[in-house]
Short mmCIF file of C-alpha atoms and ligand atoms in Angstrom, two decimals:
data_model
loop_
_atom_site.label_atom_id
_atom_site.label_comp_id
_atom_site.label_asym_id
_atom_site.label_seq_id
_atom_site.Cartn_x
_atom_site.Cartn_y
_atom_site.Cartn_z
CA UNK A 1210 34.53 29.14 16.36
CA UNK A 1211 32.45 26.04 17.02
CA UNK A 1212 32.20 22.98 14.87
CA UNK A 1213 31.07 23.23 11.24
CA UNK A 1214 27.70 21.75 10.26
CA UNK A 1215 27.04 21.35 6.54
CA UNK A 1216 23.48 20.67 5.40
CA UNK A 1217 22.89 19.40 1.86
CA UNK A 1218 19.43 20.44 0.65
CA UNK A 1219 17.50 23.37 2.10
CA UNK A 1220 13.76 22.65 1.94
CA UNK A 1221 11.88 20.91 4.79
CA UNK A 1222 14.39 18.44 6.24
CA UNK A 1223 17.48 20.58 5.63
CA UNK A 1224 16.06 23.93 6.71
CA UNK A 1225 14.67 22.40 9.93
CA UNK A 1226 17.99 20.75 10.77
CA UNK A 1227 19.99 23.93 10.14
CA UNK A 1228 17.66 26.21 12.10
CA UNK A 1229 17.40 23.84 15.06
CA UNK A 1230 21.15 23.18 15.29
CA UNK A 1231 21.95 26.91 15.32
CA UNK A 1232 19.16 27.76 17.74
CA UNK A 1233 20.21 25.07 20.22
CA UNK A 1234 23.92 25.75 19.95
CA UNK A 1235 24.78 29.23 18.62
CA UNK A 1236 28.48 28.30 18.69
CA UNK A 1237 27.97 26.00 15.71
CA UNK A 1238 28.92 27.26 12.27
CA UNK A 1239 25.96 26.19 10.09
CA UNK A 1240 26.04 26.19 6.29
CA UNK A 1241 23.30 25.07 3.88
CA UNK A 1242 23.96 24.20 0.23
CA UNK A 1243 20.85 24.11 -1.95
CA UNK A 1244 20.94 23.20 -5.63
CA UNK A 1245 17.78 25.12 -6.59
CA UNK A 1246 17.05 28.82 -6.20
CA UNK A 1247 14.73 28.43 -3.20
CA UNK A 1248 15.03 27.29 0.41
CA UNK A 1249 12.72 26.72 3.37
CA UNK A 1250 9.30 26.60 1.74
CA UNK A 1251 6.16 24.52 1.95
CA UNK A 1252 6.01 22.47 -1.24
CA UNK A 1253 2.70 21.19 0.13
CA UNK A 1254 1.17 24.56 -0.76
CA UNK A 1255 2.09 24.36 -4.47
CA UNK A 1256 -1.34 23.04 -5.60
CA UNK A 1257 -3.03 26.04 -3.96
CA UNK A 1258 -0.77 28.49 -5.77
CA UNK A 1259 -1.64 26.72 -9.03
CA UNK A 1260 -5.35 27.03 -8.21
CA UNK A 1261 -4.94 30.75 -7.53
CA UNK A 1262 -6.08 30.45 -3.89
CA UNK A 1263 -2.59 31.51 -2.80
CA UNK A 1264 -1.59 34.51 -4.90
CA UNK A 1265 2.19 34.01 -5.20
CA UNK A 1266 4.82 31.30 -4.76
CA UNK A 1267 6.73 33.55 -2.35
CA UNK A 1268 3.90 33.11 0.17
CA UNK A 1269 5.06 29.50 0.67
CA UNK A 1270 8.49 30.57 1.93
CA UNK A 1271 9.02 30.15 5.67
CA UNK A 1272 12.49 31.74 5.85
CA UNK A 1273 14.49 33.48 3.12
CA UNK A 1274 18.28 33.09 2.82
CA UNK A 1275 18.56 36.62 4.21
CA UNK A 1276 16.52 35.70 7.29
CA UNK A 1277 18.69 32.63 7.79
CA UNK A 1278 21.80 34.81 7.57
CA UNK A 1279 20.43 37.09 10.30
CA UNK A 1280 20.14 34.00 12.50
CA UNK A 1281 23.71 33.08 11.69
CA UNK A 1282 22.96 30.27 9.21
CA UNK A 1283 24.80 30.71 5.88
CA UNK A 1284 22.58 29.62 2.99
CA UNK A 1285 23.96 29.17 -0.51
CA UNK A 1286 21.33 28.67 -3.22
CA UNK A 1287 22.21 27.30 -6.67
CA UNK A 1288 25.05 25.42 -5.01
CA UNK A 1289 25.10 21.69 -5.65
CA UNK A 1290 27.14 19.28 -3.55
CA UNK A 1291 28.63 16.90 -6.11
CA UNK A 1292 30.95 14.76 -4.02
CA UNK A 1293 31.66 14.00 -0.36
CA UNK A 1294 34.70 12.28 1.13
CA UNK A 1295 33.74 11.00 4.57
CA UNK A 1296 37.29 9.90 5.42
CA UNK A 1297 38.56 13.50 5.14
CA UNK A 1298 35.17 15.06 5.97
CA UNK A 1299 35.40 17.22 2.86
CA UNK A 1300 32.92 18.02 0.12
CA UNK A 1301 33.01 19.34 -3.43
CA UNK A 1302 30.48 21.99 -4.30
CA UNK A 1303 29.48 23.32 -7.73
CA UNK A 1304 28.30 26.93 -7.78
CA UNK A 1305 25.76 27.07 -10.63
CA UNK A 1306 25.71 30.89 -10.70
CA UNK A 1307 29.48 31.38 -11.01
CA UNK A 1308 30.09 28.12 -12.84
CA UNK A 1309 32.92 27.13 -10.47
CA UNK A 1310 33.75 24.22 -8.20
CA UNK A 1311 35.23 24.53 -4.71
CA UNK A 1312 35.97 22.42 -1.62
CA UNK A 1313 34.49 22.71 1.85
CA UNK A 1314 34.75 20.69 5.05
CA UNK A 1315 32.40 19.54 7.80
CA UNK A 1316 32.41 18.23 11.32
CA UNK A 1317 28.73 17.22 11.12
CA UNK A 1318 26.88 16.56 7.86
CA UNK A 1319 23.13 16.42 7.22
CA UNK A 1320 21.93 14.80 4.01
CA UNK A 1321 18.53 16.31 3.19
CA UNK A 1322 18.50 15.85 -0.56
CA UNK A 1323 14.81 14.93 -0.74
CA UNK A 1324 13.17 13.04 -3.57
CA UNK A 1325 12.35 13.50 -7.24
CA UNK A 1326 9.47 12.51 -9.52
CA UNK A 1327 9.67 9.20 -11.36
CA UNK A 1328 9.03 9.49 -15.08
CA UNK A 1329 7.39 6.50 -16.79
CA UNK A 1330 9.46 5.02 -19.61
CA UNK A 1331 7.23 6.19 -22.47
CA UNK A 1332 8.15 8.16 -25.57
CA UNK A 1333 7.53 11.90 -25.66
CA UNK A 1334 8.07 12.92 -22.03
CA UNK A 1335 10.96 15.27 -22.92
CA UNK A 1336 8.70 17.61 -24.95
CA UNK A 1337 7.63 21.14 -24.10
CA UNK A 1338 4.32 21.20 -22.26
CA UNK A 1339 5.20 18.18 -20.09
CA UNK A 1340 5.65 18.95 -16.40
CA UNK A 1341 6.24 17.46 -12.98
CA UNK A 1342 5.45 19.19 -9.69
CA UNK A 1343 8.06 18.88 -6.98
CA UNK A 1344 9.62 22.25 -6.27
CA UNK A 1345 9.19 26.00 -6.71
CA UNK A 1346 10.76 26.02 -10.19
CA UNK A 1347 8.20 23.41 -11.27
CA UNK A 1348 5.48 25.62 -9.82
CA UNK A 1349 6.79 28.65 -11.72
CA UNK A 1350 6.88 26.73 -14.99
CA UNK A 1351 3.38 25.33 -14.54
CA UNK A 1352 1.93 28.72 -13.60
CA UNK A 1353 3.30 30.12 -16.86
CA UNK A 1354 1.95 27.20 -18.89
CA UNK A 1355 -1.52 27.57 -17.35
CA UNK A 1356 -1.87 31.03 -18.87
CA UNK A 1357 -2.29 29.71 -22.41
CA UNK A 1358 -3.78 26.29 -21.70
CA UNK A 1359 -7.37 25.08 -22.13
CA UNK A 1360 -6.94 21.33 -21.54
CA UNK A 1361 -4.71 19.35 -19.17
CA UNK A 1362 -3.98 15.66 -18.81
CA UNK A 1363 -2.64 14.34 -15.50
CA UNK A 1364 -0.85 10.99 -15.30
CA UNK A 1365 -1.40 9.39 -11.89
CA UNK A 1366 -4.35 9.75 -9.50
CA UNK A 1367 -2.26 9.74 -6.32
CA UNK A 1368 -1.80 12.68 -3.96
CA UNK A 1369 -0.44 15.16 -6.47
CA UNK A 1370 -2.72 14.15 -9.34
CA UNK A 1371 -5.80 14.49 -7.13
CA UNK A 1372 -4.82 17.84 -5.60
CA UNK A 1373 -3.78 19.33 -8.91
CA UNK A 1374 -6.91 18.10 -10.74
CA UNK A 1375 -8.84 20.40 -8.41
CA UNK A 1376 -6.37 23.26 -8.96
CA UNK A 1377 -6.57 22.98 -12.76
CA UNK A 1378 -10.39 22.88 -12.69
CA UNK A 1379 -10.37 26.01 -10.52
CA UNK A 1380 -8.31 27.62 -13.30
CA UNK A 1381 -11.06 26.67 -15.75
CA UNK A 1382 -9.17 23.91 -17.58
CA UNK A 1383 -10.69 20.72 -18.96
CA UNK A 1384 -8.97 17.97 -16.99
CA UNK A 1385 -8.46 14.29 -17.75
CA UNK A 1386 -6.96 12.19 -14.96
CA UNK A 1387 -5.27 8.99 -16.18
CA UNK A 1388 -4.62 6.32 -13.56
CA UNK A 1389 -2.93 3.01 -14.28
CA UNK A 1390 -4.73 1.10 -11.54
CA UNK A 1391 -8.46 0.56 -11.15
CA UNK A 1392 -9.25 3.57 -8.93
CA UNK A 1393 -7.99 6.92 -7.68
CA UNK A 1394 -5.73 6.65 -4.61
CA UNK A 1395 -5.14 2.96 -5.36
CA UNK A 1396 -2.87 2.44 -2.36
CA UNK A 1397 -6.03 2.62 -0.25
CA UNK A 1398 -9.15 0.39 -0.27
CA UNK A 1399 -11.76 0.65 -3.06
CA UNK A 1400 -14.57 2.41 -1.10
CA UNK A 1401 -12.40 5.49 -0.68
CA UNK A 1402 -11.40 5.45 -4.35
CA UNK A 1403 -15.07 5.24 -5.36
CA UNK A 1404 -15.94 8.29 -3.22
CA UNK A 1405 -13.06 10.20 -4.77
CA UNK A 1406 -14.06 9.27 -8.31
CA UNK A 1407 -17.61 10.47 -7.68
CA UNK A 1408 -16.35 13.79 -6.27
CA UNK A 1409 -13.94 14.34 -9.17
CA UNK A 1410 -16.60 13.62 -11.76
CA UNK A 1411 -19.11 15.85 -9.95
CA UNK A 1412 -16.60 18.66 -10.52
CA UNK A 1413 -16.10 17.92 -14.18
CA UNK A 1414 -12.85 15.91 -14.09
CA UNK A 1415 -12.75 13.07 -16.57
CA UNK A 1416 -11.35 10.07 -14.72
CA UNK A 1417 -9.85 7.20 -16.71
CA UNK A 1418 -8.78 4.24 -14.58
CA UNK A 1419 -7.05 1.00 -15.54
CA UNK A 1420 -5.42 2.86 -18.39
CA UNK A 1421 -1.97 2.25 -19.89
CA UNK A 1422 -0.30 5.39 -21.19
CA UNK A 1423 1.78 4.41 -24.21
CA UNK A 1424 3.17 7.74 -25.49
CA UNK A 1425 2.95 11.50 -25.34
CA UNK A 1426 2.31 12.66 -28.90
CA UNK A 1427 3.57 15.90 -30.38
CA UNK A 1428 6.43 17.26 -32.42
CA UNK A 1429 8.46 19.05 -29.79
CA UNK A 1430 5.39 20.28 -27.92
CA UNK A 1431 2.93 17.82 -26.43
CA UNK A 1432 -0.43 17.62 -28.21
CA UNK A 1433 -2.04 14.41 -26.94
CA UNK A 1434 -1.68 11.44 -24.62
CA UNK A 1435 -1.86 8.08 -26.32
CA UNK A 1436 -3.38 5.36 -24.11
CA UNK A 1437 -4.73 1.82 -24.23
CA UNK A 1438 -8.23 3.32 -24.04
CA UNK A 1439 -7.86 6.04 -26.68
CA UNK A 1440 -6.18 9.37 -27.33
CA UNK A 1441 -6.57 12.41 -25.07
CA UNK A 1442 -5.84 15.72 -26.85
CA UNK A 1443 -4.22 18.17 -24.43
CA UNK A 1444 -2.28 21.44 -24.12
CA UNK A 1445 -0.22 20.26 -21.18
CA UNK A 1446 0.64 17.08 -19.31
CA UNK A 1447 1.45 16.77 -15.61
CA UNK A 1448 3.31 13.60 -14.71
CA UNK A 1449 2.44 12.65 -11.11
CA UNK A 1450 3.27 8.96 -11.05
CA UNK A 1451 5.25 8.83 -7.83
CA UNK A 1452 8.65 9.79 -6.46
CA UNK A 1453 11.93 8.23 -5.39
CA UNK A 1454 14.58 9.37 -2.92
CA UNK A 1455 17.69 11.25 -4.08
CA UNK A 1456 20.17 8.78 -2.58
CA UNK A 1457 22.95 8.82 -5.19
CA UNK A 1458 25.23 11.28 -3.34
CA UNK A 1459 24.77 9.31 -0.10
CA UNK A 1460 25.45 5.98 -1.78
CA UNK A 1461 28.59 7.27 -3.47
CA UNK A 1462 30.07 8.23 -0.09
CA UNK A 1463 29.18 4.88 1.50
CA UNK A 1464 26.02 5.76 3.40
CA UNK A 1465 23.90 2.62 3.82
CA UNK A 1466 20.37 2.45 2.46
CA UNK A 1467 17.62 0.54 4.23
CA UNK A 1468 15.20 -2.05 2.84
CA UNK A 1469 12.97 0.67 1.34
CA UNK A 1470 15.78 2.15 -0.77
CA UNK A 1471 15.93 5.36 1.29
CA UNK A 1472 18.73 6.11 3.78
CA UNK A 1473 18.69 3.98 6.93
CA UNK A 1474 18.91 5.96 10.17
CA UNK A 1475 18.53 5.34 13.87
CA UNK A 1476 16.08 7.29 16.01
CA UNK A 1477 18.60 10.13 16.29
CA UNK A 1478 18.69 10.36 12.47
CA UNK A 1479 22.29 9.07 12.41
CA UNK A 1480 23.40 7.05 9.39
CA UNK A 1481 26.01 4.28 9.40
CA UNK A 1482 28.79 6.88 8.92
CA UNK A 1483 30.18 8.87 11.80
CA UNK A 1484 28.69 12.38 12.10
CA UNK A 1485 26.56 11.90 9.00
CA UNK A 1486 22.82 12.37 9.51
CA UNK A 1487 19.90 12.10 7.10
CA UNK A 1488 16.55 13.91 7.21
CA UNK A 1489 13.40 14.23 5.14
CA UNK A 1490 12.26 12.38 2.04
CA UNK A 1491 15.73 10.92 1.49
CA UNK A 1492 15.50 9.00 4.77
CA UNK A 1493 13.47 6.12 6.14
CA UNK A 1494 11.32 6.22 9.27
CA UNK A 1495 10.45 3.54 11.79
CA UNK A 1496 6.93 2.25 11.11
CA UNK A 1497 5.12 1.85 14.42
CA UNK A 1498 2.48 -0.49 12.96
CA UNK A 1499 4.81 -3.03 11.36
CA UNK A 1500 7.83 -2.34 13.60
CA UNK A 1501 10.22 -2.00 10.71
CA UNK A 1502 11.66 0.71 8.43
CA UNK A 1503 9.21 2.50 6.17
CA UNK A 1504 9.44 5.30 3.63
CA UNK A 1505 6.88 8.02 4.32
CA UNK A 1506 7.97 11.02 2.22
CA UNK A 1507 5.82 13.71 3.85
CA UNK A 1508 6.42 17.28 4.91
CA UNK A 1509 5.61 16.91 8.60
CA UNK A 1510 7.89 13.87 8.84
CA UNK A 1511 10.71 15.77 7.07
CA UNK A 1512 10.42 18.61 9.58
CA UNK A 1513 10.55 16.20 12.52
CA UNK A 1514 13.57 14.38 11.05
CA UNK A 1515 15.39 17.67 10.52
CA UNK A 1516 14.59 19.02 13.96
CA UNK A 1517 15.81 15.79 15.56
CA UNK A 1518 19.07 15.79 13.58
CA UNK A 1519 19.66 19.47 14.38
CA UNK A 1520 19.06 18.96 18.09
CA UNK A 1521 21.31 15.89 18.28
CA UNK A 1522 24.10 17.74 16.45
CA UNK A 1523 23.71 20.60 18.93
CA UNK A 1524 24.28 18.12 21.77
CA UNK A 1525 20.67 17.86 22.93
CA UNK A 1526 18.74 14.71 23.78
CA UNK A 1527 16.26 14.15 20.93
CA UNK A 1528 14.64 11.19 19.21
CA UNK A 1529 12.33 10.64 16.30
CA UNK A 1530 9.79 8.05 17.41
CA UNK A 1531 8.62 6.96 13.99
CA UNK A 1532 5.39 7.12 12.05
CA UNK A 1533 1.97 5.49 12.06
CA UNK A 1534 1.69 6.27 8.33
CA UNK A 1535 -0.81 9.10 8.64
CA UNK A 1536 -1.69 11.36 5.70
CA UNK A 1537 -4.45 13.72 4.67
CA UNK A 1538 -5.39 15.61 1.51
CA UNK A 1539 -8.41 16.96 -0.24
CA UNK A 1540 -9.84 16.85 -3.72
CA UNK A 1541 -12.54 19.50 -4.19
CA UNK A 1542 -14.91 19.16 -1.19
CA UNK A 1543 -13.74 15.74 -0.14
CA UNK A 1544 -11.06 15.35 2.53
CA UNK A 1545 -9.42 11.93 2.77
CA UNK A 1546 -7.32 10.96 5.77
CA UNK A 1547 -5.65 7.59 6.23
CA UNK A 1548 -3.38 6.00 8.80
CA UNK A 1549 -1.63 2.65 9.12
CA UNK A 1550 -2.55 -0.17 6.78
CA UNK A 1551 -5.43 -0.51 4.34
CA UNK A 1552 -7.16 -3.89 4.39
CA UNK A 1553 -5.39 -4.83 1.17
CA UNK A 1554 -1.98 -3.95 2.67
CA UNK A 1555 -2.74 -5.71 5.98
CA UNK A 1556 -3.71 -8.93 4.19
CA UNK A 1557 -0.56 -8.69 2.08
CA UNK A 1558 1.44 -8.45 5.34
CA UNK A 1559 -0.10 -11.75 6.42
CA UNK A 1560 -2.50 -10.41 9.06
CA UNK A 1561 -5.87 -12.10 9.51
CA UNK A 1562 -7.26 -8.66 8.91
CA UNK A 1563 -10.83 -7.46 8.59
CA UNK A 1564 -12.42 -4.10 8.06
CA UNK A 1565 -15.60 -2.22 8.71
CA UNK A 1566 -16.69 0.72 6.58
CA UNK A 1567 -19.49 2.90 7.91
CA UNK A 1568 -21.36 5.98 6.77
CA UNK A 1569 -22.18 8.55 9.44
CA UNK A 1570 -22.26 12.37 9.56
CA UNK A 1571 -19.96 15.20 10.60
CA UNK A 1572 -22.66 16.71 12.84
CA UNK A 1573 -25.99 15.83 14.39
CA UNK A 1574 -28.53 14.84 11.72
CA UNK A 1575 -30.68 17.84 12.65
CA UNK A 1576 -27.82 20.37 12.59
CA UNK A 1577 -28.02 22.61 9.49
CA UNK A 1578 -25.33 21.81 6.93
CA UNK A 1579 -24.14 18.55 8.48
CA UNK A 1580 -22.71 16.27 5.82
CA UNK A 1581 -21.93 12.59 5.32
CA UNK A 1582 -18.71 11.26 6.86
CA UNK A 1583 -17.23 7.81 6.29
CA UNK A 1584 -14.97 5.73 8.53
CA UNK A 1585 -13.00 2.62 7.69
CA UNK A 1586 -11.36 0.60 10.47
CA UNK A 1587 -8.88 -2.17 9.71
CA UNK A 1588 -8.16 -4.57 12.57
CA UNK A 1589 -6.72 -8.00 13.31
CA UNK A 1590 -9.30 -10.68 13.86
CA UNK A 1591 -9.02 -12.29 17.29
CA UNK A 1592 -6.78 -9.73 19.01
CA UNK A 1593 -8.81 -6.84 17.59
CA UNK A 1594 -5.61 -4.83 17.36
CA UNK A 1595 -6.14 -1.77 15.20
CA UNK A 1596 -4.03 -1.89 12.02
CA UNK A 1597 -5.25 1.14 10.11
CA UNK A 1598 -8.15 3.23 9.00
CA UNK A 1599 -9.52 6.08 6.96
CA UNK A 1600 -11.85 8.98 7.53
CA UNK A 1601 -13.48 10.63 4.50
CA UNK A 1602 -15.42 13.82 5.08
CA UNK A 1603 -16.54 16.97 3.37
CA UNK A 1604 -14.61 19.17 5.75
CA UNK A 1605 -12.29 19.18 8.73
CA UNK A 1606 -14.15 16.15 10.17
CA UNK A 1607 -11.49 14.03 8.46
CA UNK A 1608 -9.03 15.17 11.16
CA UNK A 1609 -10.69 12.56 13.39
CA UNK A 1610 -7.97 10.36 11.92
CA UNK A 1611 -5.60 11.79 14.56
CA UNK A 1612 -7.34 9.87 17.35
CA UNK A 1613 -6.86 6.67 15.39
CA UNK A 1614 -3.23 7.56 14.58
CA UNK A 1615 -2.56 8.06 18.30
CA UNK A 1616 -3.98 4.61 19.08
CA UNK A 1617 -1.99 2.98 16.26
CA UNK A 1618 1.26 4.42 17.52
CA UNK A 1619 0.60 2.68 20.86
CA UNK A 1620 -0.61 -0.66 19.48
CA UNK A 1621 -4.22 0.15 20.47
CA UNK A 1622 -7.21 -2.17 20.05
CA UNK A 1623 -10.86 -1.74 19.12
CA UNK A 1624 -11.58 -1.85 22.88
CA UNK A 1625 -9.14 1.06 23.41
CA UNK A 1626 -10.99 3.03 20.74
CA UNK A 1627 -14.36 2.30 22.35
CA UNK A 1628 -12.94 3.55 25.65
CA UNK A 1629 -12.05 7.00 24.25
CA UNK A 1630 -13.89 10.03 25.55
CA UNK A 1631 -14.33 11.91 22.25
CA UNK A 1632 -15.76 15.42 21.87
CA UNK A 1633 -19.41 15.97 21.08
CA UNK A 1634 -21.68 18.88 20.21
CA UNK A 1635 -24.23 18.92 17.35
CA UNK A 1636 -22.17 21.12 14.95
CA UNK A 1637 -19.19 18.74 15.18
CA UNK A 1638 -20.45 15.21 15.59
CA UNK A 1639 -23.45 12.96 16.06
CA UNK A 1640 -23.87 12.01 19.72
CA UNK A 1641 -21.93 8.82 18.96
CA UNK A 1642 -18.74 9.88 17.26
CA UNK A 1643 -18.33 8.15 13.85
CA UNK A 1644 -15.10 6.51 15.08
CA UNK A 1645 -17.03 4.94 17.95
CA UNK A 1646 -19.84 3.85 15.63
CA UNK A 1647 -17.25 2.08 13.46
CA UNK A 1648 -15.71 0.42 16.54
CA UNK A 1649 -19.15 -0.78 17.66
CA UNK A 1650 -19.71 -2.21 14.19
CA UNK A 1651 -16.73 -4.55 14.75
CA UNK A 1652 -18.58 -6.16 17.68
P1 FAD B 3119 12.78 18.17 -0.82
O1 FAD B 3119 11.59 19.04 -0.66
O2 FAD B 3119 12.86 17.28 -2.01
O3 FAD B 3119 14.07 19.09 -0.78
C1 FAD B 3119 15.34 18.58 -0.99
C2 FAD B 3119 16.20 19.66 -1.59
O4 FAD B 3119 17.52 19.17 -1.70
C3 FAD B 3119 15.77 20.07 -2.99
O5 FAD B 3119 15.44 21.44 -3.03
C4 FAD B 3119 16.98 19.77 -3.86
O6 FAD B 3119 17.22 20.76 -4.83
C5 FAD B 3119 18.11 19.75 -2.85
N1 FAD B 3119 19.24 18.91 -3.27
C6 FAD B 3119 19.19 17.63 -3.74
N2 FAD B 3119 20.43 17.19 -4.02
C7 FAD B 3119 21.28 18.22 -3.72
C8 FAD B 3119 22.69 18.38 -3.81
N3 FAD B 3119 23.46 17.39 -4.24
N4 FAD B 3119 23.22 19.57 -3.45
C9 FAD B 3119 22.43 20.58 -3.00
N5 FAD B 3119 21.09 20.48 -2.90
C10 FAD B 3119 20.52 19.31 -3.25
N6 FAD B 3119 3.59 16.45 2.51
C11 FAD B 3119 2.67 16.50 3.52
O7 FAD B 3119 2.98 16.04 4.63
N7 FAD B 3119 1.44 17.08 3.35
C12 FAD B 3119 1.08 17.63 2.17
O8 FAD B 3119 -0.02 18.17 2.05
C13 FAD B 3119 2.00 17.58 1.08
N8 FAD B 3119 1.68 18.11 -0.12
C14 FAD B 3119 2.60 18.09 -1.13
C15 FAD B 3119 2.25 18.67 -2.35
C16 FAD B 3119 3.17 18.66 -3.39
C17 FAD B 3119 2.78 19.26 -4.72
C18 FAD B 3119 4.46 18.09 -3.20
C19 FAD B 3119 5.45 18.10 -4.32
C20 FAD B 3119 4.80 17.53 -2.00
C21 FAD B 3119 3.88 17.52 -0.95
N9 FAD B 3119 4.18 16.96 0.28
C22 FAD B 3119 3.27 16.98 1.31
C23 FAD B 3119 5.51 16.34 0.53
C24 FAD B 3119 6.49 17.34 1.11
O9 FAD B 3119 6.52 18.49 0.33
C25 FAD B 3119 7.86 16.69 1.16
O10 FAD B 3119 7.78 15.59 2.03
C26 FAD B 3119 8.94 17.64 1.64
O11 FAD B 3119 9.14 18.68 0.74
C27 FAD B 3119 10.26 16.89 1.81
O12 FAD B 3119 11.24 17.79 2.17
P2 FAD B 3119 12.77 17.43 1.98
O13 FAD B 3119 13.53 18.60 2.49
O14 FAD B 3119 13.07 16.11 2.55
O15 FAD B 3119 12.95 17.22 0.43
P1 NAD B 3120 1.67 8.81 -5.51
O1 NAD B 3120 2.51 7.65 -5.20
O2 NAD B 3120 0.78 9.38 -4.44
O3 NAD B 3120 0.71 8.47 -6.73
C1 NAD B 3120 1.18 8.04 -7.97
C2 NAD B 3120 0.01 7.48 -8.75
O4 NAD B 3120 0.42 7.30 -10.10
C3 NAD B 3120 -0.46 6.13 -8.24
O5 NAD B 3120 -1.87 6.15 -8.11
C4 NAD B 3120 0.00 5.15 -9.32
O6 NAD B 3120 -0.83 4.02 -9.43
C5 NAD B 3120 -0.07 6.05 -10.55
N1 NAD B 3120 0.79 5.64 -11.67
C6 NAD B 3120 2.05 5.14 -11.62
N2 NAD B 3120 2.54 4.96 -12.87
C7 NAD B 3120 1.58 5.36 -13.73
C8 NAD B 3120 1.49 5.45 -15.14
N3 NAD B 3120 2.52 5.08 -15.90
N4 NAD B 3120 0.35 5.91 -15.69
C9 NAD B 3120 -0.69 6.30 -14.91
N5 NAD B 3120 -0.67 6.24 -13.56
C10 NAD B 3120 0.46 5.80 -12.97
O7 NAD B 3120 2.69 9.92 -6.06
P2 NAD B 3120 2.48 11.46 -6.43
O8 NAD B 3120 1.03 11.79 -6.60
O9 NAD B 3120 3.43 11.71 -7.53
O10 NAD B 3120 2.96 12.20 -5.13
C11 NAD B 3120 4.32 12.12 -4.74
C12 NAD B 3120 4.48 12.28 -3.26
O11 NAD B 3120 4.15 13.60 -2.88
C13 NAD B 3120 3.57 11.43 -2.42
O12 NAD B 3120 4.13 10.15 -2.26
C14 NAD B 3120 3.54 12.17 -1.14
O13 NAD B 3120 4.68 11.82 -0.41
C15 NAD B 3120 3.70 13.61 -1.55
N6 NAD B 3120 2.42 14.37 -1.48
C16 NAD B 3120 1.68 14.34 -0.34
C17 NAD B 3120 0.51 15.06 -0.26
C18 NAD B 3120 -0.29 15.06 1.01
O14 NAD B 3120 0.14 14.43 1.97
N7 NAD B 3120 -1.42 15.75 1.07
C19 NAD B 3120 0.07 15.81 -1.34
C20 NAD B 3120 0.84 15.81 -2.50
C21 NAD B 3120 2.02 15.10 -2.55
#
């Protein structure tokens, strides 16, 4: 038998690592331990199951434990790794179904323990009717709660809050979105937040910004959210105020964290410990814009991390080249895509940064159904190096961000953007692509 690979965590990072290692080197003995009841699924699809657009949670599953077994990967759900001894290369596993603890060993170890929601330190969060959305179990619980609910309050207007606000409205709920900062998606510049707020309100979401949530009221079951701006009566509360990496197991065994608080790795996803790799939301990435470690807890990144770790373990040449910080999501009709640094973030980094923000369209002005499309470009004054940008559109036009992401990953300038030969036909773009219009605006 070949060497033994143990993967801790079986969602995006872990499942990718396990599948890739086995595929590239069938001699390897690959085992996955997953604490929850589910493996290998797209958590990114959870909002669309909540909205009812995807009929069942099972649809999100890429590979069941049975399918893994057929490929020779042994998957153990409801098995939690509670301790790892890197000097002996052994681990202690708790089987939640049988209620027993046992020992295992590894030659190669992949830590893919992901991240978990942060809960604000306010009274009342432990009550019934208060939820987070991270995994399939959370999805199951929320689906059940939606059946009897009429009103929902969401804490946090970040990615999850914005996607789920749409889902809850599609279920017919009254929705109040409570954001601590002065706009939705506050990590990006204000113009984008203003467009989002308008779209949310157009679809009946009540948006409260600059609000301090002080308590969740109720006697065992949540009844209202108490805030600095007043009380919001509700049947359920979704807490979507951010996440943090599950690094405790790694730390306890001596794996080094990076400056972001997630696990530090090299471009082969190796940690500081021999034959210990990390992948997914628990691990850092190299940020191509700032040339330093960065935490970008996203599904596509987790898959790339896992695939790289799996390939390296299997003896193949593979590297993860880092991230430009690209993300995309939608709230109702509005798709928002961002990459690199916002102006606010670029200034905070000490760049002499500037931005342009333009309004264009996603098709020729005469083409039926063409809609407004907005582009923000952030660049360094003088060198005109591109530092970041956003595309906001009412459809797939927001995917234009990918051209900008490609330039960012190569240190591109406004001149490089102007030199691009971008696609044009009336249904897809004005004759001058909105990205080019924005670049011209810099001049
Ligand atoms: P996780 O998904 O957190 O999985 C880690 C697993 O490890 C967990 O199942 C956990 O139970 C298990 N585990 C932890 N500790 C142990 C232990 N000690 N023993 C055994 N098992 C353990 N990203 C995008 O790029 N695009 C999107 O549109 C998008 N939408 C999202 C929507 C929602 C609602 C959510 C919640 C996330 C979304 N994401 C999106 C983020 C994406 O889902 C995550 O980046 C991805 O799931 C990370 O995968 P992971 O395997 O690193 O971590
Ligand atoms: P987030 O970091 O995107 O947003 C959290 C929001 O909560 C912020 O706007 C923050 O200002 C606000 N907030 C913090 N404390 C608060 C408080 N006490 N009261 C009110 N507001 C408060 O985090 P999230 O929405 O929980 O999403 C978690 C992660 O899931 C994201 O970081 C992302 O990695 C992933 N995700 C990605 C996508 C996508 O790429 N399309 C979609 C969903 C989730």
